[in-house]
Amino acid sequence: MLDNPPKRSEHAQKTAARPSPSGFYRERVLDIQHYTDKLFSFRTTRTQSFRFQSGQFTMIGLETEPRPILRAYSMASAVYDDWLEFFSIKVPDGPLTSKLQHIVVGDEILVGAKPTGTLLASNLQPGSRLFLLATGTGFAPFASILRDPEIYERFDTVVAVEGCRQAAELAYATSVIEDVRSHEFLGELAAGKLLYYATVTREPYYHQGRIPDLIDSGKLCDDLAIAPFNLATDRVMLCGNPQMLADLRKLFAGRGFAEGSSGKPGDFVIEKAFAER
Ligand code: FAD
């Protein structure tokens, strides 16, 4: 018996004995990392039968009364990991995250059994460079994609871009990139292929500015010392705030890139990181 067993919240104690609601797995929190007052990530157990593709999301939530509070979340862990990882916002008065940000090890999370989403490599035409363009928690699905060995077999170059307001908000994306680069097996596959570009909008930083502006001006490719965007070679995945998505959809459509979806592969695909309410 541990001297100091992990403290389980009142919420976990109330829900532990009940069967999972239909269509959901009940997973236990294994680890939590807080990055800023707005961002955290956590890992849970993974029921073996829960399968997903890199880039997908599912509904997750907490079992509250009278009904669970559920929200869409992208899986950030690799498809082969024994655990699930999520990268989350903390919205102070948000129905889910005002509570979720206080989870402790041992708490239980509902995880929807039916993952879905459009950020799939199979929704893209073949190409040689893949750009993963994210703001904030929009990086979550790309964490899963960057941890997938297949992506480095499919593309010669993978460019991961994360845009945030403050430099401290880059911590999760940067740690994922470091994990991939130092991973025994993935590191070798990604070597010379994986490029990372982090940009900040609200304080001085090595790279500054909004992603649409950095692409439109050519600065992003110049800074990375790579060839400009090219429809013949480049495929793009977008996940982030609604304004960034609207601006980039217009920009890429203007350059002849076609939007892809399931059953109709294109040159770029889009997922919202959150919905405006
Ligand atoms: P809500 O009532 O859901 O949101 C309140 C307000 O907070 C929103 O109107 C919006 O202005 C803002 N907001 C919500 N989510 C975010 C966010 N992620 N970043 C910045 N502002 C936000 N959220 C994650 O944290 N991680 C994910 O991996 C993730 N994946 C998603 C995938 C999809 C397809 C969609 C549609 C949403 C995703 N979200 C993700 C958003 C998530 O579903 C919730 O909105 C979020 O957890 C906040 O829940 P809430 O109940 O606390 O507040």
Short mmCIF file of C-alpha atoms and ligand atoms in Angstrom, two decimals:
data_model
loop_
_atom_site.label_atom_id
_atom_site.label_comp_id
_atom_site.label_asym_id
_atom_site.label_seq_id
_atom_site.Cartn_x
_atom_site.Cartn_y
_atom_site.Cartn_z
CA MET A 1 0.00 0.00 0.00
CA LEU A 2 1.30 3.45 -0.92
CA ASP A 3 1.97 5.84 1.95
CA ASN A 4 0.38 8.63 -0.10
CA PRO A 5 -2.10 7.13 -2.57
CA PRO A 6 -3.17 9.55 -5.36
CA LYS A 7 -6.05 11.66 -4.11
CA ARG A 8 -9.24 10.92 -6.03
CA SER A 9 -11.66 13.75 -6.40
CA GLU A 10 -15.16 13.63 -5.04
CA HIS A 11 -16.32 13.31 -8.65
CA ALA A 12 -14.30 10.10 -9.16
CA GLN A 13 -15.56 8.58 -5.94
CA LYS A 14 -19.17 9.16 -7.00
CA THR A 15 -18.79 7.66 -10.49
CA ALA A 16 -16.44 4.72 -9.88
CA ALA A 17 -19.02 2.03 -9.23
CA ARG A 18 -21.32 2.76 -12.20
CA PRO A 19 -21.14 1.11 -15.66
CA SER A 20 -20.03 3.44 -18.49
CA PRO A 21 -22.85 5.18 -20.38
CA SER A 22 -23.56 3.48 -23.71
CA GLY A 23 -21.12 4.52 -26.45
CA PHE A 24 -18.44 5.64 -24.01
CA TYR A 25 -15.41 4.17 -22.32
CA ARG A 26 -14.59 5.26 -18.82
CA GLU A 27 -10.84 5.94 -18.62
CA ARG A 28 -8.71 6.81 -15.61
CA VAL A 29 -6.42 9.86 -15.51
CA LEU A 30 -2.75 8.83 -15.32
CA ASP A 31 -0.88 12.12 -15.60
CA ILE A 32 -1.57 15.86 -15.91
CA GLN A 33 0.76 18.66 -17.08
CA HIS A 34 -0.17 22.31 -16.68
CA TYR A 35 1.62 24.73 -19.04
CA THR A 36 -0.08 28.07 -18.43
CA ASP A 37 -3.27 29.36 -16.81
CA LYS A 38 -4.98 28.54 -20.15
CA LEU A 39 -3.44 25.23 -21.27
CA PHE A 40 -2.87 21.73 -19.91
CA SER A 41 -2.51 18.20 -21.17
CA PHE A 42 -3.40 14.89 -19.60
CA ARG A 43 -3.08 11.18 -20.20
CA THR A 44 -5.63 8.49 -19.44
CA THR A 45 -5.78 4.75 -19.65
CA ARG A 46 -6.86 3.41 -23.06
CA THR A 47 -9.33 0.60 -23.43
CA GLN A 48 -7.71 -1.73 -25.93
CA SER A 49 -10.74 -1.87 -28.19
CA PHE A 50 -10.70 1.94 -28.65
CA ARG A 51 -9.23 2.46 -32.14
CA PHE A 52 -8.69 5.73 -33.97
CA GLN A 53 -6.72 7.15 -36.88
CA SER A 54 -4.02 9.81 -36.40
CA GLY A 55 -5.73 13.21 -36.60
CA GLN A 56 -9.20 12.17 -35.42
CA PHE A 57 -11.28 13.52 -32.55
CA THR A 58 -13.94 12.08 -30.28
CA MET A 59 -16.31 13.30 -27.58
CA ILE A 60 -14.85 13.27 -24.08
CA GLY A 61 -16.24 14.54 -20.82
CA LEU A 62 -17.13 14.26 -17.19
CA GLU A 63 -20.01 12.40 -15.63
CA THR A 64 -21.91 15.19 -13.95
CA GLU A 65 -25.54 15.28 -12.85
CA PRO A 66 -28.08 15.34 -14.36
CA ARG A 67 -26.13 14.42 -17.52
CA PRO A 68 -22.50 14.21 -18.63
CA ILE A 69 -20.78 17.31 -20.02
CA LEU A 70 -19.18 16.28 -23.31
CA ARG A 71 -17.01 18.15 -25.81
CA ALA A 72 -15.06 17.26 -28.96
CA TYR A 73 -11.34 16.57 -28.34
CA SER A 74 -8.60 15.45 -30.69
CA MET A 75 -6.47 12.51 -29.64
CA ALA A 76 -2.89 13.76 -29.30
CA SER A 77 -1.35 10.39 -28.48
CA ALA A 78 -0.08 8.01 -31.12
CA VAL A 79 -2.37 5.33 -32.50
CA TYR A 80 -0.01 2.71 -31.02
CA ASP A 81 0.28 4.18 -27.49
CA ASP A 82 -1.21 2.25 -24.57
CA TRP A 83 -2.60 5.53 -23.21
CA LEU A 84 -4.68 8.43 -24.56
CA GLU A 85 -3.36 11.98 -24.45
CA PHE A 86 -5.37 15.19 -24.77
CA PHE A 87 -4.21 18.81 -24.99
CA SER A 88 -6.78 21.15 -23.50
CA ILE A 89 -7.78 24.76 -23.13
CA LYS A 90 -8.99 26.07 -19.76
CA VAL A 91 -12.01 28.32 -20.31
CA PRO A 92 -12.73 29.94 -16.91
CA ASP A 93 -16.53 29.71 -17.23
CA GLY A 94 -16.56 26.87 -19.79
CA PRO A 95 -19.06 24.16 -18.80
CA LEU A 96 -16.48 21.38 -19.27
CA THR A 97 -13.04 22.90 -18.87
CA SER A 98 -13.85 24.94 -15.75
CA LYS A 99 -14.09 21.46 -14.13
CA LEU A 100 -11.72 19.44 -16.33
CA GLN A 101 -8.78 21.69 -15.47
CA HIS A 102 -9.04 20.45 -11.86
CA ILE A 103 -8.81 16.71 -12.57
CA VAL A 104 -6.33 14.72 -10.51
CA VAL A 105 -4.66 11.37 -11.09
CA GLY A 106 -7.23 8.61 -10.59
CA ASP A 107 -10.25 10.63 -11.79
CA GLU A 108 -12.40 9.19 -14.54
CA ILE A 109 -13.07 10.67 -17.98
CA LEU A 110 -15.66 9.54 -20.50
CA VAL A 111 -14.22 8.85 -23.95
CA GLY A 112 -16.61 8.42 -26.88
CA ALA A 113 -16.19 5.14 -28.73
CA LYS A 114 -16.72 6.66 -32.19
CA PRO A 115 -13.80 8.84 -33.28
CA THR A 116 -14.17 10.85 -36.48
CA GLY A 117 -12.64 13.80 -38.35
CA THR A 118 -11.21 15.11 -41.60
CA LEU A 119 -7.53 15.61 -40.70
CA LEU A 120 -6.50 12.33 -42.26
CA ALA A 121 -3.58 11.74 -44.60
CA SER A 122 -5.97 9.65 -46.71
CA ASN A 123 -8.05 12.80 -47.37
CA LEU A 124 -5.05 14.34 -49.13
CA GLN A 125 -3.74 13.74 -52.64
CA PRO A 126 -0.20 12.37 -52.75
CA GLY A 127 2.48 15.04 -52.32
CA SER A 128 6.03 15.42 -51.10
CA ARG A 129 5.67 18.13 -48.43
CA LEU A 130 3.07 18.19 -45.67
CA PHE A 131 2.33 21.41 -43.77
CA LEU A 132 0.54 21.05 -40.41
CA LEU A 133 -0.70 24.55 -39.51
CA ALA A 134 -2.11 25.03 -36.00
CA THR A 135 -2.98 27.67 -33.47
CA GLY A 136 -3.25 26.86 -29.75
CA THR A 137 -4.90 23.52 -28.96
CA GLY A 138 -5.28 23.02 -32.71
CA PHE A 139 -1.88 21.35 -32.41
CA ALA A 140 -3.46 18.33 -30.64
CA PRO A 141 -4.36 16.27 -33.75
CA PHE A 142 -0.96 17.07 -35.24
CA ALA A 143 0.77 15.65 -32.15
CA SER A 144 -0.82 12.31 -33.06
CA ILE A 145 0.07 12.67 -36.74
CA LEU A 146 3.69 13.64 -35.94
CA ARG A 147 3.97 10.50 -33.79
CA ASP A 148 2.81 8.29 -36.67
CA PRO A 149 5.70 6.63 -38.54
CA GLU A 150 3.57 6.41 -41.71
CA ILE A 151 3.59 10.17 -42.17
CA TYR A 152 7.38 10.15 -42.70
CA GLU A 153 7.00 7.38 -45.24
CA ARG A 154 4.30 9.26 -47.12
CA PHE A 155 6.03 12.68 -47.19
CA ASP A 156 9.66 13.78 -47.71
CA THR A 157 9.19 16.89 -45.58
CA VAL A 158 6.77 17.52 -42.72
CA VAL A 159 6.51 21.13 -41.53
CA ALA A 160 4.77 21.59 -38.15
CA VAL A 161 3.69 25.17 -37.42
CA GLU A 162 2.24 26.33 -34.10
CA GLY A 163 0.99 29.88 -33.55
CA CYS A 164 0.16 31.23 -30.09
CA ARG A 165 -0.30 34.57 -28.41
CA GLN A 166 2.40 34.07 -25.77
CA ALA A 167 5.67 32.13 -25.96
CA ALA A 168 4.74 30.05 -22.87
CA GLU A 169 1.78 28.65 -24.83
CA LEU A 170 4.19 26.93 -27.24
CA ALA A 171 5.40 24.54 -24.51
CA TYR A 172 3.20 21.57 -25.44
CA ALA A 173 3.95 21.68 -29.19
CA THR A 174 7.66 22.13 -28.53
CA SER A 175 7.70 19.16 -26.15
CA VAL A 176 5.96 16.95 -28.73
CA ILE A 177 8.55 17.89 -31.36
CA GLU A 178 11.37 17.17 -28.90
CA ASP A 179 9.79 13.80 -28.04
CA VAL A 180 9.57 12.83 -31.72
CA ARG A 181 13.14 13.94 -32.45
CA SER A 182 14.57 12.06 -29.47
CA HIS A 183 12.38 8.96 -29.90
CA GLU A 184 14.43 5.83 -30.50
CA PHE A 185 12.52 4.80 -33.63
CA LEU A 186 10.60 7.91 -34.79
CA GLY A 187 13.65 10.14 -34.39
CA GLU A 188 15.45 8.30 -37.14
CA LEU A 189 12.44 8.44 -39.49
CA ALA A 190 11.87 12.14 -38.83
CA ALA A 191 15.53 13.15 -39.07
CA GLY A 192 15.98 15.63 -41.91
CA LYS A 193 12.23 15.52 -42.65
CA LEU A 194 10.56 17.20 -39.68
CA LEU A 195 10.73 21.00 -39.50
CA TYR A 196 9.18 23.02 -36.68
CA TYR A 197 8.15 26.68 -36.82
CA ALA A 198 6.76 28.35 -33.70
CA THR A 199 5.34 31.86 -33.93
CA VAL A 200 3.96 34.26 -31.35
CA THR A 201 1.61 37.20 -31.90
CA ARG A 202 1.41 39.14 -28.64
CA GLU A 203 4.99 39.42 -27.36
CA PRO A 204 8.53 39.45 -28.76
CA TYR A 205 9.73 36.04 -29.94
CA TYR A 206 12.16 34.54 -32.39
CA HIS A 207 9.38 34.25 -35.02
CA GLN A 208 6.45 36.62 -34.79
CA GLY A 209 3.14 37.10 -36.58
CA ARG A 210 -0.02 35.32 -37.65
CA ILE A 211 0.34 32.18 -39.76
CA PRO A 212 -1.76 33.51 -42.70
CA ASP A 213 0.45 36.63 -42.92
CA LEU A 214 3.67 34.58 -42.65
CA ILE A 215 2.51 32.39 -45.53
CA ASP A 216 1.11 35.19 -47.66
CA SER A 217 4.35 37.19 -47.41
CA GLY A 218 6.55 34.13 -48.04
CA LYS A 219 8.32 34.71 -44.70
CA LEU A 220 7.53 31.28 -43.25
CA CYS A 221 9.24 29.43 -46.11
CA ASP A 222 12.08 31.98 -46.24
CA ASP A 223 12.75 31.59 -42.51
CA LEU A 224 12.80 27.79 -42.86
CA ALA A 225 15.00 28.08 -45.97
CA ILE A 226 12.60 25.93 -48.01
CA ALA A 227 10.98 26.47 -51.43
CA PRO A 228 7.78 28.58 -51.54
CA PHE A 229 4.36 26.88 -51.37
CA ASN A 230 3.71 24.88 -54.52
CA LEU A 231 0.45 23.18 -55.47
CA ALA A 232 2.31 20.41 -57.29
CA THR A 233 4.17 19.20 -54.18
CA ASP A 234 2.45 20.57 -51.07
CA ARG A 235 -0.42 19.28 -48.98
CA VAL A 236 -1.80 21.12 -45.97
CA MET A 237 -3.73 20.34 -42.80
CA LEU A 238 -5.27 23.20 -40.81
CA CYS A 239 -6.55 23.20 -37.25
CA GLY A 240 -7.06 26.24 -35.09
CA ASN A 241 -9.13 29.29 -34.39
CA PRO A 242 -11.97 30.14 -36.78
CA GLN A 243 -10.36 33.36 -38.11
CA MET A 244 -7.07 31.61 -38.96
CA LEU A 245 -8.99 28.86 -40.73
CA ALA A 246 -11.11 31.33 -42.72
CA ASP A 247 -8.03 33.32 -43.78
CA LEU A 248 -6.04 30.24 -44.79
CA ARG A 249 -8.94 28.60 -46.62
CA LYS A 250 -9.23 31.77 -48.72
CA LEU A 251 -5.46 31.99 -49.22
CA PHE A 252 -5.02 28.37 -50.33
CA ALA A 253 -8.18 28.36 -52.48
CA GLY A 254 -6.81 31.49 -54.15
CA ARG A 255 -3.66 29.56 -55.01
CA GLY A 256 -5.63 26.71 -56.58
CA PHE A 257 -5.52 24.28 -53.65
CA ALA A 258 -8.69 22.13 -53.46
CA GLU A 259 -10.24 21.27 -50.09
CA GLY A 260 -10.34 17.54 -49.40
CA SER A 261 -12.80 15.47 -47.44
CA SER A 262 -13.43 11.80 -46.85
CA GLY A 263 -13.98 10.09 -50.19
CA LYS A 264 -12.72 13.17 -52.06
CA PRO A 265 -9.00 13.70 -51.38
CA GLY A 266 -7.76 17.25 -51.95
CA ASP A 267 -4.74 19.47 -51.40
CA PHE A 268 -5.77 20.73 -47.96
CA VAL A 269 -8.07 19.66 -45.11
CA ILE A 270 -9.54 21.65 -42.22
CA GLU A 271 -10.76 20.96 -38.69
CA LYS A 272 -11.95 23.54 -36.19
CA ALA A 273 -10.05 23.53 -32.90
CA PHE A 274 -13.21 24.91 -31.30
CA ALA A 275 -16.56 26.40 -32.21
CA GLU A 276 -17.44 30.04 -31.49
CA ARG A 277 -20.51 30.27 -29.30
P1 FAD B 1 -17.26 25.85 -24.42
O1 FAD B 1 -18.61 26.35 -24.02
O2 FAD B 1 -17.19 24.65 -25.28
O3 FAD B 1 -16.43 27.02 -25.10
C1 FAD B 1 -16.56 28.34 -24.63
C2 FAD B 1 -15.76 29.28 -25.52
O4 FAD B 1 -14.36 29.06 -25.26
C3 FAD B 1 -15.89 29.03 -27.04
O5 FAD B 1 -16.96 29.71 -27.58
C4 FAD B 1 -14.59 29.54 -27.56
O6 FAD B 1 -14.66 30.94 -27.73
C5 FAD B 1 -13.60 29.22 -26.44
N1 FAD B 1 -12.87 27.95 -26.69
C6 FAD B 1 -13.38 26.68 -26.59
N2 FAD B 1 -12.44 25.77 -26.88
C7 FAD B 1 -11.32 26.47 -27.16
C8 FAD B 1 -10.00 26.07 -27.54
N3 FAD B 1 -9.67 24.78 -27.65
N4 FAD B 1 -9.09 27.03 -27.76
C9 FAD B 1 -9.42 28.35 -27.62
N5 FAD B 1 -10.65 28.77 -27.27
C10 FAD B 1 -11.59 27.85 -27.05
N6 FAD B 1 -10.49 21.81 -27.26
C11 FAD B 1 -9.33 21.47 -26.69
O7 FAD B 1 -8.96 22.09 -25.69
N7 FAD B 1 -8.56 20.47 -27.20
C12 FAD B 1 -8.92 19.77 -28.30
O8 FAD B 1 -8.19 18.85 -28.72
C13 FAD B 1 -10.13 20.13 -28.95
N8 FAD B 1 -10.54 19.50 -30.07
C14 FAD B 1 -11.70 19.89 -30.69
C15 FAD B 1 -12.08 19.28 -31.89
C16 FAD B 1 -13.22 19.72 -32.56
C17 FAD B 1 -13.61 19.06 -33.87
C18 FAD B 1 -14.01 20.76 -32.01
C19 FAD B 1 -15.27 21.24 -32.71
C20 FAD B 1 -13.67 21.33 -30.81
C21 FAD B 1 -12.50 20.91 -30.14
N9 FAD B 1 -12.12 21.50 -28.94
C22 FAD B 1 -10.91 21.15 -28.36
C23 FAD B 1 -12.97 22.46 -28.23
C24 FAD B 1 -13.75 21.69 -27.15
O9 FAD B 1 -14.73 20.88 -27.77
C25 FAD B 1 -14.42 22.61 -26.11
O10 FAD B 1 -15.01 23.70 -26.74
C26 FAD B 1 -13.44 23.10 -25.07
O11 FAD B 1 -12.97 22.01 -24.33
C27 FAD B 1 -14.07 24.10 -24.07
O12 FAD B 1 -15.18 23.46 -23.48
P2 FAD B 1 -16.05 24.24 -22.40
O13 FAD B 1 -17.29 23.45 -22.17
O14 FAD B 1 -15.20 24.53 -21.21
O15 FAD B 1 -16.39 25.62 -23.09
#
